[in-house]
Structures are given as C-alpha cells and as structure tokens.
Short mmCIF file of C-alpha atoms and ligand atoms in Angstrom, two decimals:
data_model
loop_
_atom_site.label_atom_id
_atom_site.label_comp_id
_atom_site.label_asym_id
_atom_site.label_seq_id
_atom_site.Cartn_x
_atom_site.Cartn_y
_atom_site.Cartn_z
CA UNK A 1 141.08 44.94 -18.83
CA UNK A 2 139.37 47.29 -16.18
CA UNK A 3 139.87 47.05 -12.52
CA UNK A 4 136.51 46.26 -11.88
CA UNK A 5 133.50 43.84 -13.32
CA UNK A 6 130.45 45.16 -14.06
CA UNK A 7 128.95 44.54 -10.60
CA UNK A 8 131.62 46.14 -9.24
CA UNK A 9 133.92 43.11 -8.03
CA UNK A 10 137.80 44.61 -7.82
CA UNK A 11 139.69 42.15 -9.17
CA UNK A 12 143.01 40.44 -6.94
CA UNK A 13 146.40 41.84 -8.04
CA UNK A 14 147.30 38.28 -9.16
CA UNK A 15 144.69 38.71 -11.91
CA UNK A 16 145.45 42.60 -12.64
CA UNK A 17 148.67 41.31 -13.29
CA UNK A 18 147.93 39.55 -16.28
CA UNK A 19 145.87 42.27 -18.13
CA UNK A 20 144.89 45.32 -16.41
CA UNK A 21 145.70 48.83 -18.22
CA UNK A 22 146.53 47.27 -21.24
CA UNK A 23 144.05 47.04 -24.43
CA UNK A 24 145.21 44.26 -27.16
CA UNK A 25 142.95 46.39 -29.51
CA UNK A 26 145.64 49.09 -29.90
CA UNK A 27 148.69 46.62 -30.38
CA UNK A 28 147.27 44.91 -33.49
CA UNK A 29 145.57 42.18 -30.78
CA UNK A 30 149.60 41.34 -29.05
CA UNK A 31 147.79 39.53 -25.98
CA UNK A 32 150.39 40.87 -24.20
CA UNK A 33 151.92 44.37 -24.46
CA UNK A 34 155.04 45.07 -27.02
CA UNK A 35 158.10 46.44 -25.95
CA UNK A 36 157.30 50.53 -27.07
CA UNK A 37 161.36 50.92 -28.03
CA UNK A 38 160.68 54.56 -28.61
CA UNK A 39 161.75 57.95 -27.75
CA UNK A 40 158.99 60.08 -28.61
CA UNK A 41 155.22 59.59 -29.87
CA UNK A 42 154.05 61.35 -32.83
CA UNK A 43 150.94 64.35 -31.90
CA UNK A 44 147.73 63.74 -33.69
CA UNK A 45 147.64 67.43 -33.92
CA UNK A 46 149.44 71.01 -32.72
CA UNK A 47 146.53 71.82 -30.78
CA UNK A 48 146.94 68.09 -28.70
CA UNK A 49 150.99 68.68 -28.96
CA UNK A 50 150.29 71.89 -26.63
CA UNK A 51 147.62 70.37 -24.20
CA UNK A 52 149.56 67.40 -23.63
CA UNK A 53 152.41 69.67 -22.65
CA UNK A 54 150.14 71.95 -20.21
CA UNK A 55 149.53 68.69 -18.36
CA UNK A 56 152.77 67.51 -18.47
CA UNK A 57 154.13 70.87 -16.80
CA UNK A 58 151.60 70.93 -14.55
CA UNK A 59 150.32 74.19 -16.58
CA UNK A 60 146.86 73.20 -16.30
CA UNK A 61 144.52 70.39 -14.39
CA UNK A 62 143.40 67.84 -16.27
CA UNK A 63 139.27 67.80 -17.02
CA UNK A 64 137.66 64.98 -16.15
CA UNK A 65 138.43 61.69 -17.72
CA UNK A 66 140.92 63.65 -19.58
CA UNK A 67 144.24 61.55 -19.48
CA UNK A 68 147.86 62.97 -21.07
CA UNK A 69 148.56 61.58 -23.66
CA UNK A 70 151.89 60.29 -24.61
CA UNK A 71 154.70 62.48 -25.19
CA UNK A 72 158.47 61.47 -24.94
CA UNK A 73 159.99 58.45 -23.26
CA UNK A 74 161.37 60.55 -20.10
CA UNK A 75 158.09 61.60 -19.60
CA UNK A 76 155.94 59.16 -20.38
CA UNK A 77 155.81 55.81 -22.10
CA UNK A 78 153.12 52.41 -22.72
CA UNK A 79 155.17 49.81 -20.75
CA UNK A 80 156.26 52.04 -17.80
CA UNK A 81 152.69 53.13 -17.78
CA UNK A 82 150.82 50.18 -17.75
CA UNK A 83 153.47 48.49 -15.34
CA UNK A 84 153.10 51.65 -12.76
CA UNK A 85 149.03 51.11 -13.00
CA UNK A 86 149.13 47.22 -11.64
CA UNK A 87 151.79 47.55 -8.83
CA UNK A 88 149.61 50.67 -7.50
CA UNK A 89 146.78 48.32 -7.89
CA UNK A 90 149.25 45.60 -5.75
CA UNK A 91 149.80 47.98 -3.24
CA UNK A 92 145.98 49.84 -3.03
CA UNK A 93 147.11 53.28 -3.36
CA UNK A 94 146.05 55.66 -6.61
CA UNK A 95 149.20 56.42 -8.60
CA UNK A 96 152.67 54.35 -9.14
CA UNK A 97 155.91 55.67 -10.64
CA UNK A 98 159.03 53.52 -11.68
CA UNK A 99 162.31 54.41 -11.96
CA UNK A 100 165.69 53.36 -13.27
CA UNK A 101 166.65 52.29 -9.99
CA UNK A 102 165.80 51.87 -5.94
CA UNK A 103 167.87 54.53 -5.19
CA UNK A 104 166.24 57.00 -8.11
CA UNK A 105 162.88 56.05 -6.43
CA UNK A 106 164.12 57.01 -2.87
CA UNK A 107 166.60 60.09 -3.99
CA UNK A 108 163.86 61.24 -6.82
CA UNK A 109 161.15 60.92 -3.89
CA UNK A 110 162.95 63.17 -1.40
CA UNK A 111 164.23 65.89 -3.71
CA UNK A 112 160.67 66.47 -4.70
CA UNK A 113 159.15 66.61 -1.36
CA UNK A 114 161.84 68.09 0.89
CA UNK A 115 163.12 71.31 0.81
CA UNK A 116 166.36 72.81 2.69
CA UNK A 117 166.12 73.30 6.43
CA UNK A 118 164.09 69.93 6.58
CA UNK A 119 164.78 66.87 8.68
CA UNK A 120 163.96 63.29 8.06
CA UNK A 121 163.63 60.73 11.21
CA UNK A 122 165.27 57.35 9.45
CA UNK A 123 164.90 54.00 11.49
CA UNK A 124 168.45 51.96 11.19
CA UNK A 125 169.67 49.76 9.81
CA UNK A 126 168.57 50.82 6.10
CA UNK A 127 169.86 49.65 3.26
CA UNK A 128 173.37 50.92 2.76
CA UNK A 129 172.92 52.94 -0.64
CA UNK A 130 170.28 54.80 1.22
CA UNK A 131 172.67 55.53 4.32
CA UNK A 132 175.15 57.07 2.25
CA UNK A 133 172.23 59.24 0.78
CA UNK A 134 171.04 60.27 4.00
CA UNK A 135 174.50 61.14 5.58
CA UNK A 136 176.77 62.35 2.12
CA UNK A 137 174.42 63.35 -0.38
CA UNK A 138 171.02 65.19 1.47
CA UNK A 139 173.34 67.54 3.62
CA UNK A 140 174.72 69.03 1.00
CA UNK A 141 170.83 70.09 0.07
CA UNK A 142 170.76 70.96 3.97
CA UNK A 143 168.06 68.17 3.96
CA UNK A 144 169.52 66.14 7.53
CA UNK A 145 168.57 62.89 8.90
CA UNK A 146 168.44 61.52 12.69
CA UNK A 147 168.36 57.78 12.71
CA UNK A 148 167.22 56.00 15.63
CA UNK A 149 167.04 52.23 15.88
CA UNK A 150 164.31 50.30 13.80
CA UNK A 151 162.55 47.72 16.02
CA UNK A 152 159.81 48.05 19.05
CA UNK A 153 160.70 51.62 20.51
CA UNK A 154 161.12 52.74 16.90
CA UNK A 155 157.99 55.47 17.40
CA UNK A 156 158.81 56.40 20.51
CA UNK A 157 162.30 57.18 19.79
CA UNK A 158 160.82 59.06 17.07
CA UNK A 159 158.95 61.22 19.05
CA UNK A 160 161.90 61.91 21.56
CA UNK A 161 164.15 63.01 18.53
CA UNK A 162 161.51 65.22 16.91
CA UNK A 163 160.75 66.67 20.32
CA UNK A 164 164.28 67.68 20.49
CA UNK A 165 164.44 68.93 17.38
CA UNK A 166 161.35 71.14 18.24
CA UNK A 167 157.94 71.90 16.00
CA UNK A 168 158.06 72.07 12.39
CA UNK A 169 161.25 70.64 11.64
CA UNK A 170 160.15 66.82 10.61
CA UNK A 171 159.09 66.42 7.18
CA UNK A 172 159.25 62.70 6.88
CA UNK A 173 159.40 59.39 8.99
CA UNK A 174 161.53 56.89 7.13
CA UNK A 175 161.09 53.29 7.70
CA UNK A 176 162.76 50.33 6.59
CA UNK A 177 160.46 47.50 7.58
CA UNK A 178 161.80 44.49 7.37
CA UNK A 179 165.23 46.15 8.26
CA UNK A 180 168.13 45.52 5.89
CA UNK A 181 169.77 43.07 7.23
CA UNK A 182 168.31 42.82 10.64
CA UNK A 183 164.52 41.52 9.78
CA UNK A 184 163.81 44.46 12.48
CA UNK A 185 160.01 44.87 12.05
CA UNK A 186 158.45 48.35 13.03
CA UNK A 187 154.65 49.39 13.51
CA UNK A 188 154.08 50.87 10.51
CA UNK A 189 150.62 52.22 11.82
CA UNK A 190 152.48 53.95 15.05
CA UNK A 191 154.57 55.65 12.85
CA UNK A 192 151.72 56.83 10.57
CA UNK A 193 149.74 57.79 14.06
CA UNK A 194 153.33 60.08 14.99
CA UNK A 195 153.56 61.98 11.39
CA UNK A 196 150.03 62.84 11.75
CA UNK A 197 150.47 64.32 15.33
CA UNK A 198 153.66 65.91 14.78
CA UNK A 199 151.89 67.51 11.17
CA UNK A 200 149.06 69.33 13.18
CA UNK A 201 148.93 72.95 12.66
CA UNK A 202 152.15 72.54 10.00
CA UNK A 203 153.24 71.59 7.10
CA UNK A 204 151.81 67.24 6.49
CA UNK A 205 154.68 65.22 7.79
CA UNK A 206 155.05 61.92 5.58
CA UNK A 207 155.33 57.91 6.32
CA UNK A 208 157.75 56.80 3.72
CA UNK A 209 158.10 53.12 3.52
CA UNK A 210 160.32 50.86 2.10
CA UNK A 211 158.53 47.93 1.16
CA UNK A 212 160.77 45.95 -0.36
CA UNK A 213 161.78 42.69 1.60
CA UNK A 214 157.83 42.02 2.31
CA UNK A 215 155.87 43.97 -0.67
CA UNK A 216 153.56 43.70 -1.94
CA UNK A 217 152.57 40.36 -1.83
CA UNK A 218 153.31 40.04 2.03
CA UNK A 219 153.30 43.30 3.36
CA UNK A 220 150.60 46.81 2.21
CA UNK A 221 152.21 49.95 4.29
CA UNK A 222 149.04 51.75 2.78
CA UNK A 223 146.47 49.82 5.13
CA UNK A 224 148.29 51.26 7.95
CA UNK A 225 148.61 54.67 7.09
CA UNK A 226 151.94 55.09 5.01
CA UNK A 227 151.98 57.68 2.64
CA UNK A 228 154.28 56.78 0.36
CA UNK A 229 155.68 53.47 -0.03
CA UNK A 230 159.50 52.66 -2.13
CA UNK A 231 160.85 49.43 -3.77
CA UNK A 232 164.34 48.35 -4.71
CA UNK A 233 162.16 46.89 -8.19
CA UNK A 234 165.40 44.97 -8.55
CA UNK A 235 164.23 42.86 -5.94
CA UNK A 236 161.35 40.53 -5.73
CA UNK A 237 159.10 42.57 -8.07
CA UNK A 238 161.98 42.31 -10.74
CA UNK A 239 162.33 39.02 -9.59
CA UNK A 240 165.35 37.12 -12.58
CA UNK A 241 168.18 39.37 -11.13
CA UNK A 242 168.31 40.51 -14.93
CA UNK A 243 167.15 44.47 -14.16
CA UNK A 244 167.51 47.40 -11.83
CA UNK A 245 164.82 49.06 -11.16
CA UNK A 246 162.77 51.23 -8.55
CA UNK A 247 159.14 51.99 -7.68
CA UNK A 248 157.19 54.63 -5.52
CA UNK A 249 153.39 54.91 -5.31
CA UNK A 250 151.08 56.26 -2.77
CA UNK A 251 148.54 59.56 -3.29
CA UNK A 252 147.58 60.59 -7.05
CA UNK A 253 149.20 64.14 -5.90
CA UNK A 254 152.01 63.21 -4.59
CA UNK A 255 153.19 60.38 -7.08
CA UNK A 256 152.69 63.62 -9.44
CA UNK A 257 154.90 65.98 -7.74
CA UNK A 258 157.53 63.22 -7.61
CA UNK A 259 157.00 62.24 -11.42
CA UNK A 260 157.29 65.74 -12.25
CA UNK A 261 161.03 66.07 -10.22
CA UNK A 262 161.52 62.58 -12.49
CA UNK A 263 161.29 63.69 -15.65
CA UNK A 264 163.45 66.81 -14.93
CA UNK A 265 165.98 64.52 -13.19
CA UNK A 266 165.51 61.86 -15.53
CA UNK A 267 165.48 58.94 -13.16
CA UNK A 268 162.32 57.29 -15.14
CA UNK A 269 163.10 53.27 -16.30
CA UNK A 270 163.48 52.95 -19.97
CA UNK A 271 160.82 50.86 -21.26
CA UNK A 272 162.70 47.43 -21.78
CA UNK A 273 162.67 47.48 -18.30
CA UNK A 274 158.92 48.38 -17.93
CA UNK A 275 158.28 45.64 -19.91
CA UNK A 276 160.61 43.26 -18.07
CA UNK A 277 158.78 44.11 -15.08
CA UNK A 278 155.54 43.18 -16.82
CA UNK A 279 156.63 40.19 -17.01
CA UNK A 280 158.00 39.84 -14.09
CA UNK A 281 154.67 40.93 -11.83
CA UNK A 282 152.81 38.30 -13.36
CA UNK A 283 154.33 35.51 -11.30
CA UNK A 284 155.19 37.51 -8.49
CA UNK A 285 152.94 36.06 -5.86
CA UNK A 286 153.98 32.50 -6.58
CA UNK A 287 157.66 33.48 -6.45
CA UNK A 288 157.30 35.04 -3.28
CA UNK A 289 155.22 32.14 -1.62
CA UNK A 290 157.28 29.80 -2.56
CA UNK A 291 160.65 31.84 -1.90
CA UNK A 292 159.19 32.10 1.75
CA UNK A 293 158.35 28.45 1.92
CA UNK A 294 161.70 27.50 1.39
CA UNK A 295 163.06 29.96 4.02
CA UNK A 296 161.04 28.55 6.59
CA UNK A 297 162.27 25.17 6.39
CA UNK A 298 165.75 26.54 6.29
CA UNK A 299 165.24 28.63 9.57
CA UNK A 300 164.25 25.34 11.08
CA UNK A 301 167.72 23.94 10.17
CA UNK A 302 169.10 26.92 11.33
CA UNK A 303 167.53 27.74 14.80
CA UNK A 304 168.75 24.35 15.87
CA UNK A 305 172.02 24.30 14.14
CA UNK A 306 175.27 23.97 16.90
CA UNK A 307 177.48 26.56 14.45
CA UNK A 308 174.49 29.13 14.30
CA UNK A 309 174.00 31.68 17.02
CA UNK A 310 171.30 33.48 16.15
CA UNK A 311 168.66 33.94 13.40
CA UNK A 312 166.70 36.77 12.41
CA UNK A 313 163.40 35.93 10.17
CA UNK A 314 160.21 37.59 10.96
CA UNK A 315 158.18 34.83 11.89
CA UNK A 316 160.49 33.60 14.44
CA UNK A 317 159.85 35.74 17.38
CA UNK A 318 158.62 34.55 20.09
CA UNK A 319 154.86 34.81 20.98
CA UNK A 320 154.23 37.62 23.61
CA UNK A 321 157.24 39.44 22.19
CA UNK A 322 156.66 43.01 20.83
CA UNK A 323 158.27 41.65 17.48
CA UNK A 324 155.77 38.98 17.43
CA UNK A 325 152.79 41.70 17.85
CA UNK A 326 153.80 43.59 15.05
CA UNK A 327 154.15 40.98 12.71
CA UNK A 328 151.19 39.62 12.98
CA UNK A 329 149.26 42.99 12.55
CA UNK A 330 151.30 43.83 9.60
CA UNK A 331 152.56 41.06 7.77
CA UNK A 332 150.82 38.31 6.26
CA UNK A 333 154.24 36.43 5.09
CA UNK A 334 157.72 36.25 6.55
CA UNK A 335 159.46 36.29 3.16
CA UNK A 336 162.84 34.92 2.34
CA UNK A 337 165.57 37.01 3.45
CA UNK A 338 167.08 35.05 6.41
CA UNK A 339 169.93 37.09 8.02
CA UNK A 340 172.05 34.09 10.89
CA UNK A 341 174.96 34.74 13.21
CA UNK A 342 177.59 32.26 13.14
CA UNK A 343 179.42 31.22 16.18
CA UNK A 344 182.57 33.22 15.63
CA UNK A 345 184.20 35.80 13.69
CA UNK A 346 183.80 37.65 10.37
CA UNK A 347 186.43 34.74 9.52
CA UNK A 348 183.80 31.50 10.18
CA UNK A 349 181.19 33.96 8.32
CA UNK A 350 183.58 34.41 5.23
CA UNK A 351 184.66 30.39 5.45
CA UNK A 352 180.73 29.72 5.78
CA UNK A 353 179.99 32.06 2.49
CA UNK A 354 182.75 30.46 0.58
CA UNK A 355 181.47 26.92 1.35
CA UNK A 356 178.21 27.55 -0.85
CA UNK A 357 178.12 25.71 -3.66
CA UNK A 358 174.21 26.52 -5.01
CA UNK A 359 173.78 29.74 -3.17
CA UNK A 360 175.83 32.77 -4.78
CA UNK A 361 178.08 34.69 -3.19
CA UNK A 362 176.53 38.13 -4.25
CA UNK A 363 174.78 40.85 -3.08
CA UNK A 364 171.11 41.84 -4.11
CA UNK A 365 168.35 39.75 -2.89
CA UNK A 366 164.73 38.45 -4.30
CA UNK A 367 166.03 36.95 -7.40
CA UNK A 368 164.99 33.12 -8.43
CA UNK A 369 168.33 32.52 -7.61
CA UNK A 370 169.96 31.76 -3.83
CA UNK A 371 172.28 34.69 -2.95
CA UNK A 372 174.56 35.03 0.74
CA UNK A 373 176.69 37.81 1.60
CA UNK A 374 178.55 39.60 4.36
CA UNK A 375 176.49 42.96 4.89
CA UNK A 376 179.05 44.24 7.07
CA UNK A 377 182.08 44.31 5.19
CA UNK A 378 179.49 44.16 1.49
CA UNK A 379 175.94 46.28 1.56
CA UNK A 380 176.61 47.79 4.72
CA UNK A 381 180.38 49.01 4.19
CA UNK A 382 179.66 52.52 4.28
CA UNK A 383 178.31 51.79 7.96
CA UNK A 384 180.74 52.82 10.70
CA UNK A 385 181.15 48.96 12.58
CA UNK A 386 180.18 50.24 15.73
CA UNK A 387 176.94 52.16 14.31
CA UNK A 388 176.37 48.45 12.54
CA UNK A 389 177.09 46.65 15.94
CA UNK A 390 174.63 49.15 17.66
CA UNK A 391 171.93 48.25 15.13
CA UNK A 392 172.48 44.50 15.46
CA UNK A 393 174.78 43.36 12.75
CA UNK A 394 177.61 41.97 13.89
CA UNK A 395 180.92 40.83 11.73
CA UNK A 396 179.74 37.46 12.08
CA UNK A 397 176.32 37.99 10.10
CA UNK A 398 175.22 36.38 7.04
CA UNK A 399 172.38 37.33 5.05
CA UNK A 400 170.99 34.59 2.90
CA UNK A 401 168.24 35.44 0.41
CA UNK A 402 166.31 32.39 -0.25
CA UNK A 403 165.48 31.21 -4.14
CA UNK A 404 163.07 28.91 -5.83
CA UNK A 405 165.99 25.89 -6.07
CA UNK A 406 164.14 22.46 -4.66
CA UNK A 407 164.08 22.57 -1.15
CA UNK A 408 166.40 19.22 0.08
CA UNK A 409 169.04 20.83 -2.57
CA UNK A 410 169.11 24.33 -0.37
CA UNK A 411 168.98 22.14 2.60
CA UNK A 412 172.40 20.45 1.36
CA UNK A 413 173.98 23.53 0.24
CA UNK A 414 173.36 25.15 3.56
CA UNK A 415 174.36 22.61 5.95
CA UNK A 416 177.65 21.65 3.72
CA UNK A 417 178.68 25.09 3.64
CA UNK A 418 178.04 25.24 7.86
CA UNK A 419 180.00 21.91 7.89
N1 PLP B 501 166.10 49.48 -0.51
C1 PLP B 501 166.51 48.27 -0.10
C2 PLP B 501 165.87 47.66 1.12
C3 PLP B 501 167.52 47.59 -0.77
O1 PLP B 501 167.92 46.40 -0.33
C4 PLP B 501 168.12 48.21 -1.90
C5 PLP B 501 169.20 47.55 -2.64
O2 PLP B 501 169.73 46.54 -2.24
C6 PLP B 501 167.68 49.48 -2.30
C7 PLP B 501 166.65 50.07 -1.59
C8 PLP B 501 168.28 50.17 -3.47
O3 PLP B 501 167.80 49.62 -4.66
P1 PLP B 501 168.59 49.58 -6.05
O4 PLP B 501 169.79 48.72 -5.87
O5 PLP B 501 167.57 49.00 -7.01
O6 PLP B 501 168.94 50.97 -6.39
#
C-alpha cells in the first residue's frame, strides 16, 4: 500500500497502519507481514552484495529511487523497516528508526549528533533513565547538560542558560513534554524558535522531543518545529506491556546519521519486536482515545476528592493560564497519565498504592493495563529529593497511568484504594 491514491489523497495514519510499506505479493500473499526471524539476507549477486554495502557505510549516495537493499538484521530488516515507515508517517516527518529500547533511541540519538565540548539545555523533570544519562553517562563523553525547569518560562530559562554559557556551546534543546511525572507542558514551537536563533552563524542547534506521554496520536512536535522527536516504544505505541522498545524519527539525514551510530552500537530492535509493534500501531489511536477517556472521568473524581491535594493532567489548567495556552496550541488530547498529590506523606501515598486492587503497582505506563507508582522513591530515585521537590514532585505523588478496564470498575478501584 502507497501513501498516497492516485489523485494524490495522503492517507490518515490510522489507515497507513494497516498496510502501508508492506506488499503481500512478496510474502506468498500473508495479508499481513511475517515475522522475518533472520540474521542475514542472501545477495542476488556480488556486484549487489558490494553496492548494498556502499550505501550502508555511507560510501556512496543512493541514485534516485535506488533503495538498499537488505543486508543483516543489525542493519536492516522487513519488520523493523516497514514498522519505522508508518510511525514516521504518524508523526509527518521523512525517516523513522526503532530501537531495542527508549533509552537506545535517546543515548543512540545523542552519541551520533553530539560531539565532546557540547552542551545540551534539558527541561526537568525527565524521565529518570534519561537523568542518569544526562548527569553519569554523557560527562564522561564531556557531552554536559543544564536543566532548567519544564513548564511556562521553560524558553526563556533556556535562553538565560545558553547566554551564560556563551555562543556556540548549545547543540540541543531537550524537552520532555508532557513532563515525567509532572504533566508540565512546554511550547514546543518557542523552543524550536530559540534553537534556530541560538544556531545562526554556527553549527544547527536541535529540538529533541520526547513524545511519548502524548504521541503521536495526541501530540506532532514536527508541526511546531522539532527536529527530532523520541519514544519510550514501550509505551503507548507498544501498547500490551509485552515489549521494550524505542523510536526516533525526524529529517531523512539525520535519522541516517543516527541509524548509522545504530548499527555500530547495535541498539536496533530485533524483528519480533518490529513485528509486535506492527501489531501494536494498528489499534493505537483507539487505545489512546479511549485510555484518555477514562482518565478524564477519573480526574473528575479526583479534583474533588477530600484525600487528594492536587492533580496534574493536561487538560485541567485553568483557562487564561499559560498551561492552558500551550495545550491548546499543541495538544489535541490530554492522554492518560494522571500524576495526584495525596494529603500527606510518602506514607498515605504508599498506603494509597497498596490499596489498588485493579490498578498494578508497577512502573511503566501506556499499557492496556492500569499501572500506579511512587516516582519519587520508583522512576525518579536517581533524582536528588530536593531537585524532585524543586521540579514539583513531592513524596506524596502518585502517578497513575490509566488502562482500557471499564470505566465504573477504575472508578471503584480508585476511590477504594483513597478510602
Ligand atoms: N522517556 C520516557 C518519558 C519514559 O517514561 C521512559 C521510560 O519510562 C523512557 C523514555 C525510557 O524508555 P525505555 O524504558 O523504553 O527505555
């Protein structure tokens, strides 16, 4: 299936789900792919053996038309291919590449682009697998990171730290928007606006996004100038809790340089879990819809609950509010991560998470399946408490990630386990 019709009509994401990049023709008519459980592909001939390889290394450009063909598993292979073609086409950008996990995505994606000497400008909170990137791992590449709080002054405090740092220092903005766990929502297309002004007369400064409480289904970075744009695949696009897996896409040329530090590194996915993800895509809009539906009629149990303090879910700011503004030019969902404050201590939150009986007490988030932890003392552990307290996750924080269970069942659950 092709992208387009013949007049030209691009076909919804929903639909490329279900058959674009794939050809039934060359899998004995399998309506839907096969599971390529293969190391290496056989060369028609020496002569295509050696041109495959010049692509590959990046030895030659490829002529028009002219695709690579397939060569070996860590380079290349059917399912991770076809998969990497329909979440570009999810998130409008040219290329995709998946990986064996969100953190081989986002450590793949900055080992190819940065280079020592470089700084990155991270929002906070992030995810806490990327935090212990930023402050154990990149420093010993001499690759450092400022972080500066995610929410409305995000750009501007952006600016202030590169200023200090002085010209030609930045290489990338990082932004985790939604904010894991705080729901903190940044302007995307501010941030964008800043990498292009602090890239003028230097070296491009990038817009890295992680997409993954909100994308693709509610949230496209790309529209607002992003260049690059990471999932956790694990997530919603994975969708079963049954894989780990990670996706970048963005620019044909720079999804190439990062697919090229991939197969050296060997961070690709192995194609059981392409095809997993295959799978997985095809209902991802309705599991996301209706995984959001059933957060908002929890947040309306929550926001008026006497044991609840506080509740962070994108939708809920209030009209006027900065927050507000920058979800509705960004967003066109709220999702279903719902992160609450209990009245009390990390003891009512740890009584609260121990009540659940449908919800899981588990980290991860986006599965079909209810999850709640403690990111303070779970995700977030690496997080000094006070850095955590500063970007507004306190010990008495819960984050609940909302599955497809019927609704007067999470209802239960939830105000059981609140007693
Ligand atoms: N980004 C976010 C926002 C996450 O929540 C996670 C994991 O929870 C990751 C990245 C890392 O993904 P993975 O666990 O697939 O490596």
């Amino acid at each position: 299936m092709k992208k387009t019709d013949e007049s030209g009509h691009e076909y919804n994401p929903e639909t490329l789900a279900l058959g674009y990049g794939y050809d039934p023709a060359r899998s004995e008519g399998s309506v839907k792919p096969p599971v390529f459980l293969t190391s290496t592909f056989q060369f028609k001939s020496s002569k295509e053996g050696k041109r495959f390889f010049e692509l590959a290394y990046g030895l030659d450009q490829n002529q028009q038309n002219e695709e690579m063909g397939l060569i070996y598993s860590r380079i290349n292979n059917p399912n991770l291919q076809i998969f990497e073609e329909r979440i570009a086409a999810w998130d409008q950008t040219e290329k995709g590449a998946v990986f064996a996990s969100g953190m081989a995505a986002i450590a793949t994606t900055i080992l190819s682009l940065l280079k020592p000497g470089d700084y990155i400008i991270s929002s906070a909170p992030v995810y806490g697998g990327t935090h212990f990137l930023f402050k154990h791992i990149l420093p010993k590449f001499n690759i450092n990171t400022i972080q500066v709080l995610g929410g409305d002054e995000t750009p501007q405090l952006m600016k202030q730290a590169a200023e200090t740092l002085g010209p030609g220092k930045v290489k990338m903005l990082y932004i985790e928007t939604p904010a894991n766990p705080s729901n903190a929502l940044i302007d995307i297309a501010k941030v964008s606006e800043l990498a292009s002004q602090l890239g003028k007369g230097q070296d491009k400064v990038l817009t890295v996004v992680d997409n993954t409480f909100l994308g693709p289904v509610f949230q496209r970075p790309a529209h607002f100038g992003a260049d690059l744009i990471l999932y956790s695949a694990t997530k919603f696009i994975g969708g079963h809790s049954d894989l780990v897996a990670g996706v970048v896409t963005g620019s044909k040329s720079l999804v190439d340089q990062i697919m090229t530090y991939r197969t050296i590194l060997g961070t690709m996915a192995n194609p059981f879990t392409g095809w997993l993800l295959l799978r997985s895509l095809e209902t991802l809009s309705v599991r996301m819809r209706r995984q959001a539906k059933n957060s908002q009629k929890l947040c309306e149990l929550l926001i008026n609950h006497p044991k609840v303090a506080k509740v962070y879910y994108p939708s809920l700011h209030e009209v006027g509010s900065e927050q507000h503004r920058i979800y509705k030019q960004q967003c066109t969902g709220s999702g279903s991560l719902i992160s609450f404050d209990v009245k009390g201590d990390e003891n009512e939150a740890f009584r609260v998470l121990d009540a659940f009986k449908i919800a899981r007490l588990a980290v991860s988030l986006g599965g079909t399946e209810s999850l709640v932890e403690h990111p303070m003392s779970m995700t977030h552990a690496d997080v000094a408490k006070e850095d955590l307290i500063r970007f507004g996750v306190s010990p008495s924080m819960i984050r609940m990630s909302v599955g497809l269970e019927h609704i007067s069942d999470l209802k239960r659950d939830l105000l059981q386990a609140l007693g």
